[in-house]
PDB file of C-alpha atoms in Angstrom:
ATOM      1  CA  GLY A   1     161.216 121.947  29.364  1.00  0.00           C
ATOM      2  CA  ALA A   2     159.133 119.644  31.489  1.00  0.00           C
ATOM      3  CA  VAL A   3     155.474 119.495  30.543  1.00  0.00           C
ATOM      4  CA  VAL A   4     152.551 118.641  32.768  1.00  0.00           C
ATOM      5  CA  SER A   5     149.068 118.179  31.410  1.00  0.00           C
ATOM      6  CA  GLN A   6     145.833 118.353  33.328  1.00  0.00           C
ATOM      7  CA  HIS A   7     142.439 117.147  32.256  1.00  0.00           C
ATOM      8  CA  PRO A   8     139.757 118.350  32.083  1.00  0.00           C
ATOM      9  CA  SER A   9     140.463 122.063  31.866  1.00  0.00           C
ATOM     10  CA  TRP A  10     136.974 122.846  33.068  1.00  0.00           C
ATOM     11  CA  VAL A  11     134.051 120.831  34.324  1.00  0.00           C
ATOM     12  CA  ILE A  12     130.533 121.517  35.501  1.00  0.00           C
ATOM     13  CA  CYS A  13     128.845 118.915  37.654  1.00  0.00           C
ATOM     14  CA  LYS A  14     125.769 118.586  39.803  1.00  0.00           C
ATOM     15  CA  SER A  15     125.803 118.482  43.574  1.00  0.00           C
ATOM     16  CA  GLY A  16     126.357 115.003  44.905  1.00  0.00           C
ATOM     17  CA  THR A  17     128.303 113.710  41.951  1.00  0.00           C
ATOM     18  CA  SER A  18     132.020 112.958  41.852  1.00  0.00           C
ATOM     19  CA  VAL A  19     134.576 114.466  39.523  1.00  0.00           C
ATOM     20  CA  LYS A  20     137.996 113.087  38.638  1.00  0.00           C
ATOM     21  CA  ILE A  21     140.867 115.325  37.545  1.00  0.00           C
ATOM     22  CA  GLU A  22     143.990 113.862  35.962  1.00  0.00           C
ATOM     23  CA  CYS A  23     147.510 115.229  36.159  1.00  0.00           C
ATOM     24  CA  ARG A  24     150.191 113.787  33.890  1.00  0.00           C
ATOM     25  CA  SER A  25     153.891 114.481  33.568  1.00  0.00           C
ATOM     26  CA  LEU A  26     154.467 114.055  29.843  1.00  0.00           C
ATOM     27  CA  ASP A  27     158.226 113.958  29.462  1.00  0.00           C
ATOM     28  CA  PHE A  28     159.578 113.069  32.867  1.00  0.00           C
ATOM     29  CA  GLN A  29     158.813 110.786  35.765  1.00  0.00           C
ATOM     30  CA  ALA A  30     157.530 112.326  38.950  1.00  0.00           C
ATOM     31  CA  THR A  31     157.533 110.410  42.202  1.00  0.00           C
ATOM     32  CA  THR A  32     155.944 113.413  43.875  1.00  0.00           C
ATOM     33  CA  MET A  33     153.072 115.528  42.645  1.00  0.00           C
ATOM     34  CA  PHE A  34     151.162 118.259  44.414  1.00  0.00           C
ATOM     35  CA  TRP A  35     147.552 119.364  44.298  1.00  0.00           C
ATOM     36  CA  TYR A  36     146.623 122.981  44.905  1.00  0.00           C
ATOM     37  CA  ARG A  37     143.402 124.881  45.124  1.00  0.00           C
ATOM     38  CA  GLN A  38     142.920 128.560  44.397  1.00  0.00           C
ATOM     39  CA  PHE A  39     140.025 130.757  45.410  1.00  0.00           C
ATOM     40  CA  PRO A  40     139.500 134.119  43.694  1.00  0.00           C
ATOM     41  CA  LYS A  41     142.163 136.673  44.575  1.00  0.00           C
ATOM     42  CA  GLN A  42     143.893 134.196  46.838  1.00  0.00           C
ATOM     43  CA  SER A  43     147.185 132.371  46.600  1.00  0.00           C
ATOM     44  CA  LEU A  44     147.633 128.780  45.521  1.00  0.00           C
ATOM     45  CA  MET A  45     146.925 126.690  48.590  1.00  0.00           C
ATOM     46  CA  LEU A  46     148.500 123.280  48.873  1.00  0.00           C
ATOM     47  CA  MET A  47     145.899 120.573  49.433  1.00  0.00           C
ATOM     48  CA  ALA A  48     147.991 117.441  49.414  1.00  0.00           C
ATOM     49  CA  THR A  49     151.226 115.822  48.393  1.00  0.00           C
ATOM     50  CA  SER A  50     150.849 112.789  46.167  1.00  0.00           C
ATOM     51  CA  ASN A  51     153.581 110.171  46.331  1.00  0.00           C
ATOM     52  CA  GLU A  52     153.811 107.389  43.788  1.00  0.00           C
ATOM     53  CA  GLY A  53     152.909 104.056  45.276  1.00  0.00           C
ATOM     54  CA  SER A  54     151.886 105.361  48.672  1.00  0.00           C
ATOM     55  CA  LYS A  55     149.128 107.298  50.365  1.00  0.00           C
ATOM     56  CA  ALA A  56     148.845 111.006  49.822  1.00  0.00           C
ATOM     57  CA  THR A  57     149.712 113.430  52.593  1.00  0.00           C
ATOM     58  CA  TYR A  58     146.969 115.972  53.194  1.00  0.00           C
ATOM     59  CA  GLU A  59     147.381 119.463  54.542  1.00  0.00           C
ATOM     60  CA  GLN A  60     145.574 120.469  57.688  1.00  0.00           C
ATOM     61  CA  GLY A  61     141.912 121.130  57.070  1.00  0.00           C
ATOM     62  CA  VAL A  62     141.700 119.152  53.822  1.00  0.00           C
ATOM     63  CA  GLU A  63     139.312 116.194  54.031  1.00  0.00           C
ATOM     64  CA  LYS A  64     141.006 113.128  52.656  1.00  0.00           C
ATOM     65  CA  ASP A  65     137.707 111.305  52.172  1.00  0.00           C
ATOM     66  CA  LYS A  66     136.381 114.189  50.135  1.00  0.00           C
ATOM     67  CA  PHE A  67     139.451 114.704  47.972  1.00  0.00           C
ATOM     68  CA  LEU A  68     140.725 111.290  46.983  1.00  0.00           C
ATOM     69  CA  ILE A  69     144.194 111.227  45.507  1.00  0.00           C
ATOM     70  CA  ASN A  70     145.719 108.315  43.634  1.00  0.00           C
ATOM     71  CA  HIS A  71     149.268 108.267  42.274  1.00  0.00           C
ATOM     72  CA  ALA A  72     149.426 104.879  40.650  1.00  0.00           C
ATOM     73  CA  SER A  73     152.275 105.513  38.244  1.00  0.00           C
ATOM     74  CA  LEU A  74     155.294 107.767  37.891  1.00  0.00           C
ATOM     75  CA  THR A  75     153.477 109.946  35.382  1.00  0.00           C
ATOM     76  CA  LEU A  76     149.883 110.101  36.612  1.00  0.00           C
ATOM     77  CA  SER A  77     148.143 111.415  39.687  1.00  0.00           C
ATOM     78  CA  THR A  78     144.384 111.804  39.980  1.00  0.00           C
ATOM     79  CA  LEU A  79     142.256 113.934  42.277  1.00  0.00           C
ATOM     80  CA  THR A  80     138.640 112.860  42.760  1.00  0.00           C
ATOM     81  CA  VAL A  81     136.258 115.318  44.363  1.00  0.00           C
ATOM     82  CA  THR A  82     133.613 113.091  45.895  1.00  0.00           C
ATOM     83  CA  SER A  83     130.023 114.095  46.544  1.00  0.00           C
ATOM     84  CA  ALA A  84     130.739 117.553  45.242  1.00  0.00           C
ATOM     85  CA  HIS A  85     128.988 120.590  46.716  1.00  0.00           C
ATOM     86  CA  PRO A  86     128.815 124.155  45.435  1.00  0.00           C
ATOM     87  CA  GLU A  87     131.468 125.199  47.966  1.00  0.00           C
ATOM     88  CA  ASP A  88     133.888 122.841  46.218  1.00  0.00           C
ATOM     89  CA  SER A  89     133.701 125.070  43.160  1.00  0.00           C
ATOM     90  CA  SER A  90     137.208 126.331  42.682  1.00  0.00           C
ATOM     91  CA  PHE A  91     140.312 126.217  40.531  1.00  0.00           C
ATOM     92  CA  TYR A  92     142.393 123.082  41.054  1.00  0.00           C
ATOM     93  CA  ILE A  93     145.945 122.846  39.778  1.00  0.00           C
ATOM     94  CA  CYS A  94     148.576 120.149  40.012  1.00  0.00           C
ATOM     95  CA  SER A  95     152.329 120.183  39.822  1.00  0.00           C
ATOM     96  CA  ALA A  96     154.983 117.529  39.392  1.00  0.00           C
ATOM     97  CA  ARG A  97     158.279 117.770  41.178  1.00  0.00           C
ATOM     98  CA  ALA A  98     161.600 117.310  39.435  1.00  0.00           C
ATOM     99  CA  ILE A  99     165.146 117.507  40.677  1.00  0.00           C
ATOM    100  CA  GLU A 100     167.101 120.109  38.773  1.00  0.00           C
ATOM    101  CA  THR A 101     170.793 120.517  38.092  1.00  0.00           C
ATOM    102  CA  GLY A 102     172.320 121.848  41.266  1.00  0.00           C
ATOM    103  CA  GLY A 103     170.190 119.636  43.439  1.00  0.00           C
ATOM    104  CA  HIS A 104     167.240 121.882  44.082  1.00  0.00           C
ATOM    105  CA  TYR A 105     163.670 120.918  43.352  1.00  0.00           C
ATOM    106  CA  GLU A 106     161.451 122.533  40.764  1.00  0.00           C
ATOM    107  CA  GLN A 107     157.719 122.108  40.338  1.00  0.00           C
ATOM    108  CA  TYR A 108     156.175 122.014  36.892  1.00  0.00           C
ATOM    109  CA  PHE A 109     152.531 122.907  36.771  1.00  0.00           C
ATOM    110  CA  GLY A 110     149.567 121.784  34.783  1.00  0.00           C
ATOM    111  CA  PRO A 111     147.217 124.426  33.373  1.00  0.00           C
ATOM    112  CA  GLY A 112     144.575 123.817  36.033  1.00  0.00           C
ATOM    113  CA  THR A 113     140.955 122.711  36.156  1.00  0.00           C
ATOM    114  CA  ARG A 114     138.022 125.022  36.806  1.00  0.00           C
ATOM    115  CA  LEU A 115     135.351 123.093  38.698  1.00  0.00           C
ATOM    116  CA  THR A 116     131.832 124.445  39.003  1.00  0.00           C
ATOM    117  CA  VAL A 117     129.327 122.525  41.076  1.00  0.00           C
ATOM    118  CA  THR A 118     125.695 123.445  40.497  1.00  0.00           C
TER     119      THR A 118
ATOM    120  CA  ILE B   1     152.796 128.318  58.023  1.00  0.00           C
ATOM    121  CA  LEU B   2     155.046 130.644  56.028  1.00  0.00           C
ATOM    122  CA  ASN B   3     153.860 134.144  55.189  1.00  0.00           C
ATOM    123  CA  VAL B   4     154.721 135.183  51.647  1.00  0.00           C
ATOM    124  CA  GLU B   5     153.602 138.632  50.564  1.00  0.00           C
ATOM    125  CA  GLN B   6     153.708 140.183  47.134  1.00  0.00           C
ATOM    126  CA  SER B   7     153.225 143.788  46.178  1.00  0.00           C
ATOM    127  CA  PRO B   8     151.652 145.416  44.407  1.00  0.00           C
ATOM    128  CA  GLN B   9     148.649 143.170  43.780  1.00  0.00           C
ATOM    129  CA  SER B  10     148.371 144.574  40.283  1.00  0.00           C
ATOM    130  CA  LEU B  11     149.864 147.212  38.071  1.00  0.00           C
ATOM    131  CA  HIS B  12     149.396 148.621  34.638  1.00  0.00           C
ATOM    132  CA  VAL B  13     152.318 149.903  32.618  1.00  0.00           C
ATOM    133  CA  GLN B  14     152.807 151.167  29.109  1.00  0.00           C
ATOM    134  CA  GLU B  15     154.749 149.220  26.530  1.00  0.00           C
ATOM    135  CA  GLY B  16     158.404 150.099  26.849  1.00  0.00           C
ATOM    136  CA  ASP B  17     158.246 150.977  30.539  1.00  0.00           C
ATOM    137  CA  SER B  18     160.444 149.173  32.993  1.00  0.00           C
ATOM    138  CA  THR B  19     158.821 147.893  36.142  1.00  0.00           C
ATOM    139  CA  ASN B  20     159.520 145.925  39.277  1.00  0.00           C
ATOM    140  CA  PHE B  21     157.633 144.230  42.068  1.00  0.00           C
ATOM    141  CA  THR B  22     158.390 142.691  45.413  1.00  0.00           C
ATOM    142  CA  CYS B  23     158.139 139.384  47.194  1.00  0.00           C
ATOM    143  CA  SER B  24     158.603 139.273  50.976  1.00  0.00           C
ATOM    144  CA  PHE B  25     159.204 136.060  52.853  1.00  0.00           C
ATOM    145  CA  PRO B  26     160.443 134.919  56.275  1.00  0.00           C
ATOM    146  CA  SER B  27     164.195 135.380  56.505  1.00  0.00           C
ATOM    147  CA  SER B  28     164.642 132.680  59.134  1.00  0.00           C
ATOM    148  CA  ASN B  29     165.287 129.120  57.940  1.00  0.00           C
ATOM    149  CA  PHE B  30     165.436 130.317  54.361  1.00  0.00           C
ATOM    150  CA  TYR B  31     166.062 127.658  51.757  1.00  0.00           C
ATOM    151  CA  ALA B  32     165.078 128.974  48.330  1.00  0.00           C
ATOM    152  CA  LEU B  33     162.856 131.458  46.532  1.00  0.00           C
ATOM    153  CA  HIS B  34     161.024 130.591  43.320  1.00  0.00           C
ATOM    154  CA  TRP B  35     159.529 132.971  40.764  1.00  0.00           C
ATOM    155  CA  TYR B  36     156.857 131.867  38.314  1.00  0.00           C
ATOM    156  CA  ARG B  37     155.142 133.585  35.427  1.00  0.00           C
ATOM    157  CA  TRP B  38     151.482 132.645  34.909  1.00  0.00           C
ATOM    158  CA  GLU B  39     149.650 133.666  31.785  1.00  0.00           C
ATOM    159  CA  THR B  40     145.898 133.286  31.670  1.00  0.00           C
ATOM    160  CA  ALA B  41     144.751 129.797  30.600  1.00  0.00           C
ATOM    161  CA  LYS B  42     148.301 128.461  30.658  1.00  0.00           C
ATOM    162  CA  SER B  43     150.485 126.635  33.161  1.00  0.00           C
ATOM    163  CA  PRO B  44     152.617 128.641  35.557  1.00  0.00           C
ATOM    164  CA  GLU B  45     156.109 128.774  34.075  1.00  0.00           C
ATOM    165  CA  ALA B  46     159.192 128.583  36.262  1.00  0.00           C
ATOM    166  CA  LEU B  47     161.347 131.690  35.861  1.00  0.00           C
ATOM    167  CA  PHE B  48     163.992 131.527  38.545  1.00  0.00           C
ATOM    168  CA  VAL B  49     164.990 129.692  41.661  1.00  0.00           C
ATOM    169  CA  MET B  50     167.301 131.617  43.936  1.00  0.00           C
ATOM    170  CA  THR B  51     169.156 130.341  46.948  1.00  0.00           C
ATOM    171  CA  LEU B  52     172.036 132.617  47.907  1.00  0.00           C
ATOM    172  CA  ASN B  53     171.885 136.043  49.493  1.00  0.00           C
ATOM    173  CA  GLY B  54     172.798 138.601  46.857  1.00  0.00           C
ATOM    174  CA  ASP B  55     171.853 136.266  44.002  1.00  0.00           C
ATOM    175  CA  GLU B  56     170.908 138.003  40.797  1.00  0.00           C
ATOM    176  CA  LYS B  57     169.437 136.049  37.923  1.00  0.00           C
ATOM    177  CA  LYS B  58     168.459 137.141  34.454  1.00  0.00           C
ATOM    178  CA  LYS B  59     166.358 135.728  31.654  1.00  0.00           C
ATOM    179  CA  GLY B  60     166.089 138.042  28.684  1.00  0.00           C
ATOM    180  CA  ARG B  61     164.479 141.268  29.887  1.00  0.00           C
ATOM    181  CA  ILE B  62     163.488 139.783  33.234  1.00  0.00           C
ATOM    182  CA  SER B  63     165.819 139.720  36.206  1.00  0.00           C
ATOM    183  CA  ALA B  64     165.503 139.024  39.905  1.00  0.00           C
ATOM    184  CA  THR B  65     167.492 139.794  43.022  1.00  0.00           C
ATOM    185  CA  LEU B  66     167.468 138.161  46.429  1.00  0.00           C
ATOM    186  CA  ASN B  67     168.081 139.454  49.942  1.00  0.00           C
ATOM    187  CA  THR B  68     167.749 136.582  52.381  1.00  0.00           C
ATOM    188  CA  LYS B  69     168.819 138.595  55.424  1.00  0.00           C
ATOM    189  CA  GLU B  70     165.907 140.997  55.158  1.00  0.00           C
ATOM    190  CA  GLY B  71     163.587 138.543  53.431  1.00  0.00           C
ATOM    191  CA  TYR B  72     162.750 140.028  50.071  1.00  0.00           C
ATOM    192  CA  SER B  73     163.225 139.505  46.368  1.00  0.00           C
ATOM    193  CA  TYR B  74     162.638 141.932  43.519  1.00  0.00           C
ATOM    194  CA  LEU B  75     161.580 141.002  40.025  1.00  0.00           C
ATOM    195  CA  TYR B  76     162.459 143.507  37.303  1.00  0.00           C
ATOM    196  CA  ILE B  77     161.151 143.700  33.774  1.00  0.00           C
ATOM    197  CA  LYS B  78     163.007 146.004  31.428  1.00  0.00           C
ATOM    198  CA  GLY B  79     161.177 147.503  28.462  1.00  0.00           C
ATOM    199  CA  SER B  80     157.852 145.777  29.149  1.00  0.00           C
ATOM    200  CA  GLN B  81     156.022 144.259  26.216  1.00  0.00           C
ATOM    201  CA  PRO B  82     152.336 143.266  25.973  1.00  0.00           C
ATOM    202  CA  GLU B  83     153.390 139.611  26.015  1.00  0.00           C
ATOM    203  CA  ASP B  84     154.815 140.178  29.501  1.00  0.00           C
ATOM    204  CA  SER B  85     151.259 140.580  30.760  1.00  0.00           C
ATOM    205  CA  ALA B  86     150.770 137.822  33.303  1.00  0.00           C
ATOM    206  CA  THR B  87     150.578 137.104  37.001  1.00  0.00           C
ATOM    207  CA  TYR B  88     153.978 136.769  38.602  1.00  0.00           C
ATOM    208  CA  LEU B  89     154.117 134.444  41.581  1.00  0.00           C
ATOM    209  CA  CYS B  90     156.802 133.910  44.139  1.00  0.00           C
ATOM    210  CA  ALA B  91     157.040 130.926  46.462  1.00  0.00           C
ATOM    211  CA  THR B  92     159.321 129.597  49.128  1.00  0.00           C
ATOM    212  CA  PRO B  93     159.638 126.017  50.369  1.00  0.00           C
ATOM    213  CA  SER B  94     159.089 124.959  53.931  1.00  0.00           C
ATOM    214  CA  GLY B  95     161.992 122.603  53.684  1.00  0.00           C
ATOM    215  CA  GLY B  96     162.034 118.950  54.440  1.00  0.00           C
ATOM    216  CA  SER B  97     161.953 116.053  52.030  1.00  0.00           C
ATOM    217  CA  ASN B  98     158.648 117.049  50.418  1.00  0.00           C
ATOM    218  CA  TYR B  99     159.798 120.596  49.599  1.00  0.00           C
ATOM    219  CA  LYS B 100     156.321 122.095  49.887  1.00  0.00           C
ATOM    220  CA  LEU B 101     155.963 125.564  48.387  1.00  0.00           C
ATOM    221  CA  THR B 102     154.069 128.428  49.987  1.00  0.00           C
ATOM    222  CA  PHE B 103     152.944 130.960  47.411  1.00  0.00           C
ATOM    223  CA  GLY B 104     152.210 134.650  47.519  1.00  0.00           C
ATOM    224  CA  LYS B 105     149.013 135.944  45.958  1.00  0.00           C
ATOM    225  CA  GLY B 106     150.883 137.173  42.929  1.00  0.00           C
ATOM    226  CA  THR B 107     151.304 140.458  41.091  1.00  0.00           C
ATOM    227  CA  LEU B 108     149.100 140.883  38.036  1.00  0.00           C
ATOM    228  CA  LEU B 109     150.972 142.860  35.396  1.00  0.00           C
ATOM    229  CA  THR B 110     149.162 144.381  32.454  1.00  0.00           C
ATOM    230  CA  VAL B 111     151.257 145.964  29.732  1.00  0.00           C
ATOM    231  CA  ASN B 112     149.291 148.294  27.503  1.00  0.00           C
ATOM    232  CA  PRO B 113     150.399 148.632  23.880  1.00  0.00           C
TER     233      PRO B 113
END
């Protein structure tokens, strides 16, 4: 099956610093990747859609200058949390989209990154 | 914004029990319904994608049904095992070229040995 890696799996940083999270599709090419955020006891909330070679599309309420997304290749998308604050502490998870037999899309997820901002 | 609801939020069963839980979604403009299994510290794993009303899919001891007219899907686990312990997520796409998924909050299943 399709494998997506995510790095780091957890990170602690100080307020005001920036943190970069990488999402890689290991055995398939993904023109589209997604970034989600999950707060405790809540559902996965889509932050943005990352398209290879073009600008990301952000969901309403997500600050694009705060959450920088780069999708420079067909196997790598990065999310940079800039000038992190404690309220940015959360679980971030990416997925890579693939077209399955039958024509429907499937998303393959990374294992997620736990970010704690102190 | 789509509203996807899952119930119950959590349940505990004994090894060997069969169990089921529900995913509710808007029945209008339905396109597909995805089920994922998410074990702690691992990646969510795709279980099923269902598109047709009346669909029933099976993977080992896990099966799922779909009712698009009333907007619900059931996930069944027969003879639960401790390794079935996980959060089960359902999601439905909003359609369009990006195929963005809206997720429910999940059902946390704990199977006691």
